[in-house]
Amino acid sequence: MELWYTEDQNNILRFSYRVNQSLHVEKTPFQHLAVLDTVGFGRMLVLDGIVQTTVWDEFIYHEMIAHVPLNTHPNPKKVLIIGGGDGGTAREVVRHPRVEKAVMVEIDERVVAAAREYLPELSVELDNPKLDLRFTDGIKHVAASRNEYDVVIIDSTDPVGPAVGLFSREFYSQVYQALKEDGLFVAQTESPLFNTDVLARICKDVGAIFPVVRTYLACVPSYPGGLWSFTLGSKKYDPLEVKPEIIPALGYRYYNLQVHRAAFALPQFLKEALGQG
Amino acid sequence: MELWYTEDQNNILRFSYRVNQSLHVEKTPFQHLAVLDTVGFGRMLVLDGIVQTTVWDEFIYHEMIAHVPLNTHPNPKKVLIIGGGDGGTAREVVRHPRVEKAVMVEIDERVVAAAREYLPELSVELDNPKLDLRFTDGIKHVAASRNEYDVVIIDSTDPVGPAVGLFSREFYSQVYQALKEDGLFVAQTESPLFNTDVLARICKDVGAIFPVVRTYLACVPSYPGGLWSFTLGSKKYDPLEVKPEIIPALGYRYYNLQVHRAAFALPQFLKEALGQG
């Protein structure tokens, strides 16, 4: 008997992963949660039927969402992570030597519980003394913060379900206020190929609030089409002017100085869609 | 009734595309050939059960395999294309203003016939007067050529079946001899994530023959994992030293100067696998 898990993309494309066994399935107060042990990609976290991460390729997404903003800011002492319940982003943030404190705000405690039990490679630093883990609404936390964070990382699910408010212009304004005067934030902003309009709208919204707005890309095999976008809004520092001497040697698997710079080179169709053509 | 086409990857991963209709299926003397009309990606060419290209995303692969080498060479007058039966690479090559003649050597005439009939967006330039289209074995053609080409582009299928000889060290030596004294070549060299060993072996082989060897990447959604590699071997010109002023304005959809440079930034795991870490 073979077990397969299939992710459906709008009934036009499906990704199927052969599964050794289903380790955990539950309906949380916020979403459907599953952890599968796949043959090709190790353990996999699935929320509302969408693959969030796999042990095999998670390093790409987590290094790129964490180290690009952390190394853009010369002194990212205090960091806020919104979402990121699997722990992968927190793991990358707390190992950065200039981070003194990271607050992680995850709305769904059950995701963290599942990660602690089934995804030790990702959740390994969730008890790190630098990390303050809170289970509450990231939007409310941000709205209650003023001039507090050097870096905010929005590691959310897609803009449907619990994460939809994290993609709004109003939320980006609240993030602006939560940041210190030289702060910056980054958010995962979907596929530049399948969700070009979403990305273009986000860039416009962020650009209306932050003086510096930059989109960068990485190829994440377990996301549809591979190509994935992140959008960075900054009050002062430009990620294109990253200083090589401040990048700590952390044994990265994907990230390095060249990758940091190259990630901001956008394909021509995307430059044009974002009004940079 | 819904029709789906499924590509299987070693029985651990499957990509399924919803299909409006199957336009053409045949067994050629060299391989199994199908053209499908998909719902999400337009028409799709499938050889031996592997998706080769789709009308939706072919511009990424074809621009990157053609314009990176063509714009690395200051005067790519005479170009050889090995394979590329769908016509996409030839289309990009002949529209480059400094290309005077392109010889395209495709082993399987039936692929070209199918592309002419079903993939007009790709085959549109196959009757261009700059193009000399021959149906023969690329290995034999290269072995019979001496000091003849400025640029050789190896646009092959995977290193199984008819293309296997195009991935051998012996073949790269023959390509060296077929090139002029300042010539260069590029080949598609598989997934850096799934076929890291193949890529590392190719780089080593090319590096033993050519003074300049560089690997570059692009994200091709219809290839497994998205991330895809190309390897460039050059007798003289270094693609990292591309001169902005020689890049013709061709209305690219993916390629531009920044993308050209950024494509050579390799993720850390790949630098290490290629001995560049």
Tab-separated table of C-alpha atoms in Angstrom, chain B residues 12 14 62 80 119 249 256 277:
chain	number	residue	atom	x	y	z
B	12	ILE	CA	8.357	10.060	-4.104
B	14	ARG	CA	4.372	13.782	-8.417
B	62	HIS	CA	14.969	29.879	-22.896
B	80	LEU	CA	25.530	26.096	-32.406
B	119	LEU	CA	3.863	25.236	-30.142
B	249	ALA	CA	17.402	45.756	-25.750
B	256	ASN	CA	18.235	41.626	-17.575
B	277	GLY	CA	32.730	27.075	-0.328
